[in-house]
């Protein structure tokens, strides 16, 4: 059974609309992340959360907003969608996010296409 | 700043060929080094990691040795199989920062 569930697997949206990408992890981890993968940038870190608090934000645009309602949930809200937002978005988790080398566990991704 | 360089964007081999994917890094101190593998339609997954100079990581027939002298962590496998077709990412975790720094990835294509 997948330990990190991302929904939906595929998503098509129109320019200017808003979408929410869902992520739940059942590994008992304390830290969660969002990454983006596109042809331009193979793996691009977006956000990290630890115990439901934002730890790092490398996303330049405020159109991307993570939302954590529970420790094992980290959704990603994207507003005013643009064709350039088309990519596969991966959720990941790790036991903790402190200094040191944490192994990341990834979900299978949500493939977003913006028309 | 810290960085990871994978020189091969794509490698095409036949089954039972020897594989080398090059990974060089730039970082101070002793970063932890990783190899992740991403199969089609899936997220990346850890292949193995190494934290000390001369430490060898290995899994599923793949191996890499942490070499601080040459700042390298090259991935090798003696005999590749079609099932090894995937994208391989080298990454590092700097001493004082938990954030992973990723290489650009190498797509491995195995011709049957």
mmCIF file with all atom_site columns, C-alpha atoms in Angstrom:
data_model
loop_
_atom_site.group_PDB
_atom_site.id
_atom_site.type_symbol
_atom_site.label_atom_id
_atom_site.label_alt_id
_atom_site.label_comp_id
_atom_site.label_asym_id
_atom_site.label_entity_id
_atom_site.label_seq_id
_atom_site.pdbx_PDB_ins_code
_atom_site.Cartn_x
_atom_site.Cartn_y
_atom_site.Cartn_z
_atom_site.occupancy
_atom_site.B_iso_or_equiv
_atom_site.pdbx_formal_charge
_atom_site.auth_seq_id
_atom_site.auth_comp_id
_atom_site.auth_asym_id
_atom_site.auth_atom_id
_atom_site.pdbx_PDB_model_num
ATOM 1   C CA . UNK A 1 1   ? 0.000  0.000  0.000   1.00 0.00 ? 1   UNK A CA 1
ATOM 2   C CA . UNK A 1 2   ? 1.318  3.457  -0.803  1.00 0.00 ? 2   UNK A CA 1
ATOM 3   C CA . UNK A 1 3   ? 2.465  5.282  2.298   1.00 0.00 ? 3   UNK A CA 1
ATOM 4   C CA . UNK A 1 4   ? 2.188  8.734  0.746   1.00 0.00 ? 4   UNK A CA 1
ATOM 5   C CA . UNK A 1 5   ? -1.057 9.376  -1.062  1.00 0.00 ? 5   UNK A CA 1
ATOM 6   C CA . UNK A 1 6   ? -1.372 12.183 -3.555  1.00 0.00 ? 6   UNK A CA 1
ATOM 7   C CA . UNK A 1 7   ? -4.638 13.140 -5.163  1.00 0.00 ? 7   UNK A CA 1
ATOM 8   C CA . UNK A 1 8   ? -5.514 13.515 -7.915  1.00 0.00 ? 8   UNK A CA 1
ATOM 9   C CA . UNK A 1 9   ? -2.983 11.708 -10.061 1.00 0.00 ? 9   UNK A CA 1
ATOM 10  C CA . UNK A 1 10  ? -3.828 13.853 -13.088 1.00 0.00 ? 10  UNK A CA 1
ATOM 11  C CA . UNK A 1 11  ? -5.305 17.335 -13.121 1.00 0.00 ? 11  UNK A CA 1
ATOM 12  C CA . UNK A 1 12  ? -6.250 19.603 -16.009 1.00 0.00 ? 12  UNK A CA 1
ATOM 13  C CA . UNK A 1 13  ? -7.028 23.252 -15.291 1.00 0.00 ? 13  UNK A CA 1
ATOM 14  C CA . UNK A 1 14  ? -7.700 26.394 -17.254 1.00 0.00 ? 14  UNK A CA 1
ATOM 15  C CA . UNK A 1 15  ? -5.552 29.500 -16.997 1.00 0.00 ? 15  UNK A CA 1
ATOM 16  C CA . UNK A 1 16  ? -6.608 31.727 -14.126 1.00 0.00 ? 16  UNK A CA 1
ATOM 17  C CA . UNK A 1 17  ? -8.327 29.011 -12.114 1.00 0.00 ? 17  UNK A CA 1
ATOM 18  C CA . UNK A 1 18  ? -7.426 27.637 -8.699  1.00 0.00 ? 18  UNK A CA 1
ATOM 19  C CA . UNK A 1 19  ? -6.632 24.062 -7.718  1.00 0.00 ? 19  UNK A CA 1
ATOM 20  C CA . UNK A 1 20  ? -5.713 22.177 -4.557  1.00 0.00 ? 20  UNK A CA 1
ATOM 21  C CA . UNK A 1 21  ? -3.326 19.239 -4.612  1.00 0.00 ? 21  UNK A CA 1
ATOM 22  C CA . UNK A 1 22  ? -3.819 16.770 -1.775  1.00 0.00 ? 22  UNK A CA 1
ATOM 23  C CA . UNK A 1 23  ? -1.099 14.930 0.124   1.00 0.00 ? 23  UNK A CA 1
ATOM 24  C CA . UNK A 1 24  ? -1.389 12.539 3.081   1.00 0.00 ? 24  UNK A CA 1
ATOM 25  C CA . UNK A 1 25  ? 1.417  10.484 4.552   1.00 0.00 ? 25  UNK A CA 1
ATOM 26  C CA . UNK A 1 26  ? 1.076  7.404  6.729   1.00 0.00 ? 26  UNK A CA 1
ATOM 27  C CA . UNK A 1 27  ? 4.704  6.948  7.683   1.00 0.00 ? 27  UNK A CA 1
ATOM 28  C CA . UNK A 1 28  ? 4.438  8.754  11.006  1.00 0.00 ? 28  UNK A CA 1
ATOM 29  C CA . UNK A 1 29  ? 6.868  11.395 9.790   1.00 0.00 ? 29  UNK A CA 1
ATOM 30  C CA . UNK A 1 30  ? 7.133  14.869 11.247  1.00 0.00 ? 30  UNK A CA 1
ATOM 31  C CA . UNK A 1 31  ? 8.336  16.734 8.170   1.00 0.00 ? 31  UNK A CA 1
ATOM 32  C CA . UNK A 1 32  ? 6.646  17.138 4.801   1.00 0.00 ? 32  UNK A CA 1
ATOM 33  C CA . UNK A 1 33  ? 7.693  18.767 1.558   1.00 0.00 ? 33  UNK A CA 1
ATOM 34  C CA . UNK A 1 34  ? 6.526  19.818 -1.863  1.00 0.00 ? 34  UNK A CA 1
ATOM 35  C CA . UNK A 1 35  ? 8.679  19.470 -4.967  1.00 0.00 ? 35  UNK A CA 1
ATOM 36  C CA . UNK A 1 36  ? 7.994  20.338 -8.566  1.00 0.00 ? 36  UNK A CA 1
ATOM 37  C CA . UNK A 1 37  ? 9.328  18.492 -11.599 1.00 0.00 ? 37  UNK A CA 1
ATOM 38  C CA . UNK A 1 38  ? 9.227  19.829 -15.135 1.00 0.00 ? 38  UNK A CA 1
ATOM 39  C CA . UNK A 1 39  ? 11.290 19.642 -18.291 1.00 0.00 ? 39  UNK A CA 1
ATOM 40  C CA . UNK A 1 40  ? 12.980 22.934 -17.293 1.00 0.00 ? 40  UNK A CA 1
ATOM 41  C CA . UNK A 1 41  ? 13.942 21.923 -13.760 1.00 0.00 ? 41  UNK A CA 1
ATOM 42  C CA . UNK A 1 42  ? 14.195 18.216 -13.007 1.00 0.00 ? 42  UNK A CA 1
ATOM 43  C CA . UNK A 1 43  ? 13.526 18.474 -9.243  1.00 0.00 ? 43  UNK A CA 1
ATOM 44  C CA . UNK A 1 44  ? 12.761 21.812 -7.683  1.00 0.00 ? 44  UNK A CA 1
ATOM 45  C CA . UNK A 1 45  ? 12.228 22.199 -3.948  1.00 0.00 ? 45  UNK A CA 1
ATOM 46  C CA . UNK A 1 46  ? 9.199  24.344 -3.069  1.00 0.00 ? 46  UNK A CA 1
ATOM 47  C CA . UNK A 1 47  ? 8.315  24.095 0.638   1.00 0.00 ? 47  UNK A CA 1
ATOM 48  C CA . UNK A 1 48  ? 9.114  22.218 3.785   1.00 0.00 ? 48  UNK A CA 1
ATOM 49  C CA . UNK A 1 49  ? 6.997  21.846 6.918   1.00 0.00 ? 49  UNK A CA 1
ATOM 50  C CA . UNK A 1 50  ? 7.913  20.425 10.268  1.00 0.00 ? 50  UNK A CA 1
ATOM 51  C CA . UNK A 1 51  ? 5.255  19.704 12.899  1.00 0.00 ? 51  UNK A CA 1
ATOM 52  C CA . UNK A 1 52  ? 2.853  21.683 10.723  1.00 0.00 ? 52  UNK A CA 1
ATOM 53  C CA . UNK A 1 53  ? 5.036  24.795 10.717  1.00 0.00 ? 53  UNK A CA 1
ATOM 54  C CA . UNK A 1 54  ? 6.616  26.278 7.611   1.00 0.00 ? 54  UNK A CA 1
ATOM 55  C CA . UNK A 1 55  ? 10.377 25.734 7.712   1.00 0.00 ? 55  UNK A CA 1
ATOM 56  C CA . UNK A 1 56  ? 11.507 26.812 4.271   1.00 0.00 ? 56  UNK A CA 1
ATOM 57  C CA . UNK A 1 57  ? 9.900  28.427 1.246   1.00 0.00 ? 57  UNK A CA 1
ATOM 58  C CA . UNK A 1 58  ? 11.831 28.530 -2.008  1.00 0.00 ? 58  UNK A CA 1
ATOM 59  C CA . UNK A 1 59  ? 8.849  29.436 -4.144  1.00 0.00 ? 59  UNK A CA 1
ATOM 60  C CA . UNK A 1 60  ? 9.002  32.986 -5.451  1.00 0.00 ? 60  UNK A CA 1
ATOM 61  C CA . UNK A 1 61  ? 5.298  33.276 -6.093  1.00 0.00 ? 61  UNK A CA 1
ATOM 62  C CA . UNK A 1 62  ? 2.623  33.744 -3.422  1.00 0.00 ? 62  UNK A CA 1
ATOM 63  C CA . UNK A 1 63  ? 0.213  31.927 -5.739  1.00 0.00 ? 63  UNK A CA 1
ATOM 64  C CA . UNK A 1 64  ? 1.504  28.719 -4.172  1.00 0.00 ? 64  UNK A CA 1
ATOM 65  C CA . UNK A 1 65  ? 0.231  28.205 -0.646  1.00 0.00 ? 65  UNK A CA 1
ATOM 66  C CA . UNK A 1 66  ? 0.746  25.020 1.381   1.00 0.00 ? 66  UNK A CA 1
ATOM 67  C CA . UNK A 1 67  ? -1.979 24.114 3.864   1.00 0.00 ? 67  UNK A CA 1
ATOM 68  C CA . UNK A 1 68  ? -1.492 21.742 6.772   1.00 0.00 ? 68  UNK A CA 1
ATOM 69  C CA . UNK A 1 69  ? -4.688 20.782 8.596   1.00 0.00 ? 69  UNK A CA 1
ATOM 70  C CA . UNK A 1 70  ? -3.130 17.764 10.336  1.00 0.00 ? 70  UNK A CA 1
ATOM 71  C CA . UNK A 1 71  ? 0.410  16.626 11.004  1.00 0.00 ? 71  UNK A CA 1
ATOM 72  C CA . UNK A 1 72  ? 0.214  14.031 8.234   1.00 0.00 ? 72  UNK A CA 1
ATOM 73  C CA . UNK A 1 73  ? -1.438 16.335 5.671   1.00 0.00 ? 73  UNK A CA 1
ATOM 74  C CA . UNK A 1 74  ? 0.190  18.942 3.486   1.00 0.00 ? 74  UNK A CA 1
ATOM 75  C CA . UNK A 1 75  ? -1.969 20.197 0.651   1.00 0.00 ? 75  UNK A CA 1
ATOM 76  C CA . UNK A 1 76  ? -0.847 22.686 -1.969  1.00 0.00 ? 76  UNK A CA 1
ATOM 77  C CA . UNK A 1 77  ? -3.194 25.418 -3.141  1.00 0.00 ? 77  UNK A CA 1
ATOM 78  C CA . UNK A 1 78  ? -2.308 27.078 -6.432  1.00 0.00 ? 78  UNK A CA 1
ATOM 79  C CA . UNK A 1 79  ? -4.208 30.191 -7.490  1.00 0.00 ? 79  UNK A CA 1
ATOM 80  C CA . UNK A 1 80  ? -4.339 32.139 -10.735 1.00 0.00 ? 80  UNK A CA 1
ATOM 81  C CA . UNK A 1 81  ? -2.917 29.185 -12.629 1.00 0.00 ? 81  UNK A CA 1
ATOM 82  C CA . UNK A 1 82  ? -0.625 29.793 -15.595 1.00 0.00 ? 82  UNK A CA 1
ATOM 83  C CA . UNK A 1 83  ? 0.482  27.427 -18.366 1.00 0.00 ? 83  UNK A CA 1
ATOM 84  C CA . UNK A 1 84  ? 4.013  27.658 -16.896 1.00 0.00 ? 84  UNK A CA 1
ATOM 85  C CA . UNK A 1 85  ? 2.700  25.948 -13.747 1.00 0.00 ? 85  UNK A CA 1
ATOM 86  C CA . UNK A 1 86  ? 2.263  22.753 -15.751 1.00 0.00 ? 86  UNK A CA 1
ATOM 87  C CA . UNK A 1 87  ? 4.454  20.157 -14.064 1.00 0.00 ? 87  UNK A CA 1
ATOM 88  C CA . UNK A 1 88  ? 4.355  17.116 -11.848 1.00 0.00 ? 88  UNK A CA 1
ATOM 89  C CA . UNK A 1 89  ? 4.105  18.051 -8.188  1.00 0.00 ? 89  UNK A CA 1
ATOM 90  C CA . UNK A 1 90  ? 5.567  15.633 -5.681  1.00 0.00 ? 90  UNK A CA 1
ATOM 91  C CA . UNK A 1 91  ? 4.834  15.483 -2.004  1.00 0.00 ? 91  UNK A CA 1
ATOM 92  C CA . UNK A 1 92  ? 7.521  13.990 0.208   1.00 0.00 ? 92  UNK A CA 1
ATOM 93  C CA . UNK A 1 93  ? 8.119  13.334 3.871   1.00 0.00 ? 93  UNK A CA 1
ATOM 94  C CA . UNK A 1 94  ? 10.954 12.552 6.255   1.00 0.00 ? 94  UNK A CA 1
ATOM 95  C CA . UNK A 1 95  ? 11.178 11.533 9.880   1.00 0.00 ? 95  UNK A CA 1
ATOM 96  C CA . UNK A 1 96  ? 12.379 14.981 10.916  1.00 0.00 ? 96  UNK A CA 1
ATOM 97  C CA . UNK A 1 97  ? 13.727 18.070 9.227   1.00 0.00 ? 97  UNK A CA 1
ATOM 98  C CA . UNK A 1 98  ? 16.539 18.949 11.548  1.00 0.00 ? 98  UNK A CA 1
ATOM 99  C CA . UNK A 1 99  ? 20.126 19.391 10.532  1.00 0.00 ? 99  UNK A CA 1
ATOM 100 C CA . UNK A 1 100 ? 21.565 16.241 9.109   1.00 0.00 ? 100 UNK A CA 1
ATOM 101 C CA . UNK A 1 101 ? 20.744 13.943 6.293   1.00 0.00 ? 101 UNK A CA 1
ATOM 102 C CA . UNK A 1 102 ? 17.146 12.907 6.225   1.00 0.00 ? 102 UNK A CA 1
ATOM 103 C CA . UNK A 1 103 ? 15.967 10.356 3.714   1.00 0.00 ? 103 UNK A CA 1
ATOM 104 C CA . UNK A 1 104 ? 13.023 11.640 1.733   1.00 0.00 ? 104 UNK A CA 1
ATOM 105 C CA . UNK A 1 105 ? 10.054 9.451  0.840   1.00 0.00 ? 105 UNK A CA 1
ATOM 106 C CA . UNK A 1 106 ? 8.074  10.623 -2.181  1.00 0.00 ? 106 UNK A CA 1
ATOM 107 C CA . UNK A 1 107 ? 4.528  10.148 -3.326  1.00 0.00 ? 107 UNK A CA 1
ATOM 108 C CA . UNK A 1 108 ? 3.766  9.248  -6.920  1.00 0.00 ? 108 UNK A CA 1
ATOM 109 C CA . UNK A 1 109 ? 2.938  12.836 -7.866  1.00 0.00 ? 109 UNK A CA 1
ATOM 110 C CA . UNK A 1 110 ? 0.118  14.908 -9.308  1.00 0.00 ? 110 UNK A CA 1
ATOM 111 C CA . UNK A 1 111 ? 0.561  15.768 -12.945 1.00 0.00 ? 111 UNK A CA 1
ATOM 112 C CA . UNK A 1 112 ? -0.904 19.223 -13.527 1.00 0.00 ? 112 UNK A CA 1
ATOM 113 C CA . UNK A 1 113 ? -1.635 20.562 -16.999 1.00 0.00 ? 113 UNK A CA 1
ATOM 114 C CA . UNK A 1 114 ? -2.749 24.183 -17.352 1.00 0.00 ? 114 UNK A CA 1
ATOM 115 C CA . UNK A 1 115 ? -4.420 25.072 -20.642 1.00 0.00 ? 115 UNK A CA 1
ATOM 116 C CA . UNK B 2 1   ? 27.125 27.761 -2.949  1.00 0.00 ? 1   UNK B CA 1
ATOM 117 C CA . UNK B 2 2   ? 26.798 24.009 -2.675  1.00 0.00 ? 2   UNK B CA 1
ATOM 118 C CA . UNK B 2 3   ? 26.086 22.129 -5.868  1.00 0.00 ? 3   UNK B CA 1
ATOM 119 C CA . UNK B 2 4   ? 25.857 18.706 -7.497  1.00 0.00 ? 4   UNK B CA 1
ATOM 120 C CA . UNK B 2 5   ? 26.888 18.057 -11.086 1.00 0.00 ? 5   UNK B CA 1
ATOM 121 C CA . UNK B 2 6   ? 25.802 15.081 -13.144 1.00 0.00 ? 6   UNK B CA 1
ATOM 122 C CA . UNK B 2 7   ? 27.523 15.280 -16.488 1.00 0.00 ? 7   UNK B CA 1
ATOM 123 C CA . UNK B 2 8   ? 25.463 12.717 -18.370 1.00 0.00 ? 8   UNK B CA 1
ATOM 124 C CA . UNK B 2 9   ? 21.929 13.734 -19.199 1.00 0.00 ? 9   UNK B CA 1
ATOM 125 C CA . UNK B 2 10  ? 21.228 10.355 -20.746 1.00 0.00 ? 10  UNK B CA 1
ATOM 126 C CA . UNK B 2 11  ? 23.025 7.014  -20.923 1.00 0.00 ? 11  UNK B CA 1
ATOM 127 C CA . UNK B 2 12  ? 22.035 4.245  -23.319 1.00 0.00 ? 12  UNK B CA 1
ATOM 128 C CA . UNK B 2 13  ? 23.369 0.736  -22.726 1.00 0.00 ? 13  UNK B CA 1
ATOM 129 C CA . UNK B 2 14  ? 22.607 -2.845 -23.607 1.00 0.00 ? 14  UNK B CA 1
ATOM 130 C CA . UNK B 2 15  ? 21.730 -5.493 -21.026 1.00 0.00 ? 15  UNK B CA 1
ATOM 131 C CA . UNK B 2 16  ? 24.747 -6.800 -19.099 1.00 0.00 ? 16  UNK B CA 1
ATOM 132 C CA . UNK B 2 17  ? 26.801 -3.682 -19.884 1.00 0.00 ? 17  UNK B CA 1
ATOM 133 C CA . UNK B 2 18  ? 28.780 -1.928 -17.166 1.00 0.00 ? 18  UNK B CA 1
ATOM 134 C CA . UNK B 2 19  ? 27.268 1.315  -15.937 1.00 0.00 ? 19  UNK B CA 1
ATOM 135 C CA . UNK B 2 20  ? 28.928 4.457  -14.665 1.00 0.00 ? 20  UNK B CA 1
ATOM 136 C CA . UNK B 2 21  ? 27.027 7.653  -13.957 1.00 0.00 ? 21  UNK B CA 1
ATOM 137 C CA . UNK B 2 22  ? 29.235 10.495 -12.817 1.00 0.00 ? 22  UNK B CA 1
ATOM 138 C CA . UNK B 2 23  ? 28.424 12.708 -9.855  1.00 0.00 ? 23  UNK B CA 1
ATOM 139 C CA . UNK B 2 24  ? 30.676 15.486 -8.597  1.00 0.00 ? 24  UNK B CA 1
ATOM 140 C CA . UNK B 2 25  ? 29.809 17.834 -5.794  1.00 0.00 ? 25  UNK B CA 1
ATOM 141 C CA . UNK B 2 26  ? 30.884 21.118 -4.314  1.00 0.00 ? 26  UNK B CA 1
ATOM 142 C CA . UNK B 2 27  ? 30.290 21.607 -0.602  1.00 0.00 ? 27  UNK B CA 1
ATOM 143 C CA . UNK B 2 28  ? 32.237 22.409 2.516   1.00 0.00 ? 28  UNK B CA 1
ATOM 144 C CA . UNK B 2 29  ? 32.809 19.936 5.292   1.00 0.00 ? 29  UNK B CA 1
ATOM 145 C CA . UNK B 2 30  ? 31.373 16.437 5.025   1.00 0.00 ? 30  UNK B CA 1
ATOM 146 C CA . UNK B 2 31  ? 27.992 16.481 3.345   1.00 0.00 ? 31  UNK B CA 1
ATOM 147 C CA . UNK B 2 32  ? 25.913 13.330 3.180   1.00 0.00 ? 32  UNK B CA 1
ATOM 148 C CA . UNK B 2 33  ? 25.618 12.057 -0.376  1.00 0.00 ? 33  UNK B CA 1
ATOM 149 C CA . UNK B 2 34  ? 22.658 10.225 -1.867  1.00 0.00 ? 34  UNK B CA 1
ATOM 150 C CA . UNK B 2 35  ? 21.592 8.385  -4.972  1.00 0.00 ? 35  UNK B CA 1
ATOM 151 C CA . UNK B 2 36  ? 17.876 8.373  -5.696  1.00 0.00 ? 36  UNK B CA 1
ATOM 152 C CA . UNK B 2 37  ? 16.168 6.479  -8.515  1.00 0.00 ? 37  UNK B CA 1
ATOM 153 C CA . UNK B 2 38  ? 12.923 7.470  -10.218 1.00 0.00 ? 38  UNK B CA 1
ATOM 154 C CA . UNK B 2 39  ? 10.984 4.919  -12.243 1.00 0.00 ? 39  UNK B CA 1
ATOM 155 C CA . UNK B 2 40  ? 8.400  6.076  -14.790 1.00 0.00 ? 40  UNK B CA 1
ATOM 156 C CA . UNK B 2 41  ? 5.209  7.314  -13.170 1.00 0.00 ? 41  UNK B CA 1
ATOM 157 C CA . UNK B 2 42  ? 6.669  7.266  -9.661  1.00 0.00 ? 42  UNK B CA 1
ATOM 158 C CA . UNK B 2 43  ? 8.401  9.621  -7.298  1.00 0.00 ? 43  UNK B CA 1
ATOM 159 C CA . UNK B 2 44  ? 12.112 9.327  -6.560  1.00 0.00 ? 44  UNK B CA 1
ATOM 160 C CA . UNK B 2 45  ? 13.142 6.697  -4.024  1.00 0.00 ? 45  UNK B CA 1
ATOM 161 C CA . UNK B 2 46  ? 16.353 6.306  -2.122  1.00 0.00 ? 46  UNK B CA 1
ATOM 162 C CA . UNK B 2 47  ? 18.863 3.909  -3.610  1.00 0.00 ? 47  UNK B CA 1
ATOM 163 C CA . UNK B 2 48  ? 21.505 4.428  -0.911  1.00 0.00 ? 48  UNK B CA 1
ATOM 164 C CA . UNK B 2 49  ? 23.532 7.062  0.904   1.00 0.00 ? 49  UNK B CA 1
ATOM 165 C CA . UNK B 2 50  ? 27.000 7.645  2.366   1.00 0.00 ? 50  UNK B CA 1
ATOM 166 C CA . UNK B 2 51  ? 28.171 10.039 5.048   1.00 0.00 ? 51  UNK B CA 1
ATOM 167 C CA . UNK B 2 52  ? 31.938 9.612  5.397   1.00 0.00 ? 52  UNK B CA 1
ATOM 168 C CA . UNK B 2 53  ? 34.949 9.706  3.163   1.00 0.00 ? 53  UNK B CA 1
ATOM 169 C CA . UNK B 2 54  ? 35.658 6.274  1.584   1.00 0.00 ? 54  UNK B CA 1
ATOM 170 C CA . UNK B 2 55  ? 32.259 4.933  2.697   1.00 0.00 ? 55  UNK B CA 1
ATOM 171 C CA . UNK B 2 56  ? 30.614 2.723  0.089   1.00 0.00 ? 56  UNK B CA 1
ATOM 172 C CA . UNK B 2 57  ? 26.888 2.763  -0.382  1.00 0.00 ? 57  UNK B CA 1
ATOM 173 C CA . UNK B 2 58  ? 25.201 -0.078 -2.218  1.00 0.00 ? 58  UNK B CA 1
ATOM 174 C CA . UNK B 2 59  ? 21.816 -1.492 -3.111  1.00 0.00 ? 59  UNK B CA 1
ATOM 175 C CA . UNK B 2 60  ? 20.346 -3.761 -5.802  1.00 0.00 ? 60  UNK B CA 1
ATOM 176 C CA . UNK B 2 61  ? 23.774 -4.241 -7.400  1.00 0.00 ? 61  UNK B CA 1
ATOM 177 C CA . UNK B 2 62  ? 24.455 -0.504 -7.603  1.00 0.00 ? 62  UNK B CA 1
ATOM 178 C CA . UNK B 2 63  ? 27.291 1.033  -5.627  1.00 0.00 ? 63  UNK B CA 1
ATOM 179 C CA . UNK B 2 64  ? 29.125 4.306  -5.124  1.00 0.00 ? 64  UNK B CA 1
ATOM 180 C CA . UNK B 2 65  ? 32.057 5.338  -2.964  1.00 0.00 ? 65  UNK B CA 1
ATOM 181 C CA . UNK B 2 66  ? 32.276 8.687  -1.212  1.00 0.00 ? 66  UNK B CA 1
ATOM 182 C CA . UNK B 2 67  ? 35.526 10.299 -2.358  1.00 0.00 ? 67  UNK B CA 1
ATOM 183 C CA . UNK B 2 68  ? 36.274 13.586 -0.670  1.00 0.00 ? 68  UNK B CA 1
ATOM 184 C CA . UNK B 2 69  ? 39.595 13.932 -2.490  1.00 0.00 ? 69  UNK B CA 1
ATOM 185 C CA . UNK B 2 70  ? 37.948 14.066 -5.904  1.00 0.00 ? 70  UNK B CA 1
ATOM 186 C CA . UNK B 2 71  ? 34.593 15.309 -4.535  1.00 0.00 ? 71  UNK B CA 1
ATOM 187 C CA . UNK B 2 72  ? 32.823 12.509 -6.350  1.00 0.00 ? 72  UNK B CA 1
ATOM 188 C CA . UNK B 2 73  ? 30.164 9.853  -5.728  1.00 0.00 ? 73  UNK B CA 1
ATOM 189 C CA . UNK B 2 74  ? 29.963 8.004  -9.036  1.00 0.00 ? 74  UNK B CA 1
ATOM 190 C CA . UNK B 2 75  ? 27.246 5.380  -9.467  1.00 0.00 ? 75  UNK B CA 1
ATOM 191 C CA . UNK B 2 76  ? 28.315 2.016  -10.871 1.00 0.00 ? 76  UNK B CA 1
ATOM 192 C CA . UNK B 2 77  ? 26.756 -1.310 -11.683 1.00 0.00 ? 77  UNK B CA 1
ATOM 193 C CA . UNK B 2 78  ? 28.563 -4.256 -13.183 1.00 0.00 ? 78  UNK B CA 1
ATOM 194 C CA . UNK B 2 79  ? 25.731 -5.642 -15.288 1.00 0.00 ? 79  UNK B CA 1
ATOM 195 C CA . UNK B 2 80  ? 22.611 -3.626 -16.001 1.00 0.00 ? 80  UNK B CA 1
ATOM 196 C CA . UNK B 2 81  ? 19.169 -5.083 -16.698 1.00 0.00 ? 81  UNK B CA 1
ATOM 197 C CA . UNK B 2 82  ? 16.231 -3.698 -18.588 1.00 0.00 ? 82  UNK B CA 1
ATOM 198 C CA . UNK B 2 83  ? 14.455 -3.129 -15.282 1.00 0.00 ? 83  UNK B CA 1
ATOM 199 C CA . UNK B 2 84  ? 17.151 -0.611 -14.342 1.00 0.00 ? 84  UNK B CA 1
ATOM 200 C CA . UNK B 2 85  ? 15.768 1.850  -16.886 1.00 0.00 ? 85  UNK B CA 1
ATOM 201 C CA . UNK B 2 86  ? 14.994 4.950  -14.829 1.00 0.00 ? 86  UNK B CA 1
ATOM 202 C CA . UNK B 2 87  ? 16.246 8.422  -13.976 1.00 0.00 ? 87  UNK B CA 1
ATOM 203 C CA . UNK B 2 88  ? 19.026 8.545  -11.399 1.00 0.00 ? 88  UNK B CA 1
ATOM 204 C CA . UNK B 2 89  ? 19.601 11.576 -9.200  1.00 0.00 ? 89  UNK B CA 1
ATOM 205 C CA . UNK B 2 90  ? 22.654 12.365 -7.145  1.00 0.00 ? 90  UNK B CA 1
ATOM 206 C CA . UNK B 2 91  ? 21.983 14.646 -4.172  1.00 0.00 ? 91  UNK B CA 1
ATOM 207 C CA . UNK B 2 92  ? 23.727 16.023 -1.138  1.00 0.00 ? 92  UNK B CA 1
ATOM 208 C CA . UNK B 2 93  ? 22.750 17.254 2.278   1.00 0.00 ? 93  UNK B CA 1
ATOM 209 C CA . UNK B 2 94  ? 25.115 19.975 3.450   1.00 0.00 ? 94  UNK B CA 1
ATOM 210 C CA . UNK B 2 95  ? 26.644 19.914 6.895   1.00 0.00 ? 95  UNK B CA 1
ATOM 211 C CA . UNK B 2 96  ? 24.599 22.654 8.402   1.00 0.00 ? 96  UNK B CA 1
ATOM 212 C CA . UNK B 2 97  ? 21.430 22.592 6.377   1.00 0.00 ? 97  UNK B CA 1
ATOM 213 C CA . UNK B 2 98  ? 18.822 19.874 6.065   1.00 0.00 ? 98  UNK B CA 1
ATOM 214 C CA . UNK B 2 99  ? 17.829 20.880 2.548   1.00 0.00 ? 99  UNK B CA 1
ATOM 215 C CA . UNK B 2 100 ? 18.773 18.442 -0.164  1.00 0.00 ? 100 UNK B CA 1
ATOM 216 C CA . UNK B 2 101 ? 20.630 19.768 -3.184  1.00 0.00 ? 101 UNK B CA 1
ATOM 217 C CA . UNK B 2 102 ? 19.854 17.767 -6.305  1.00 0.00 ? 102 UNK B CA 1
ATOM 218 C CA . UNK B 2 103 ? 21.762 17.018 -9.460  1.00 0.00 ? 103 UNK B CA 1
ATOM 219 C CA . UNK B 2 104 ? 20.037 17.382 -12.810 1.00 0.00 ? 104 UNK B CA 1
ATOM 220 C CA . UNK B 2 105 ? 19.411 13.657 -13.179 1.00 0.00 ? 105 UNK B CA 1
ATOM 221 C CA . UNK B 2 106 ? 20.628 11.022 -15.639 1.00 0.00 ? 106 UNK B CA 1
ATOM 222 C CA . UNK B 2 107 ? 18.176 9.020  -17.686 1.00 0.00 ? 107 UNK B CA 1
ATOM 223 C CA . UNK B 2 108 ? 19.319 5.421  -18.101 1.00 0.00 ? 108 UNK B CA 1
ATOM 224 C CA . UNK B 2 109 ? 17.975 3.591  -21.124 1.00 0.00 ? 109 UNK B CA 1
ATOM 225 C CA . UNK B 2 110 ? 18.604 -0.131 -21.386 1.00 0.00 ? 110 UNK B CA 1
ATOM 226 C CA . UNK B 2 111 ? 18.132 -1.672 -24.804 1.00 0.00 ? 111 UNK B CA 1
ATOM 227 C CA . UNK B 2 112 ? 16.851 -5.256 -24.599 1.00 0.00 ? 112 UNK B CA 1
#
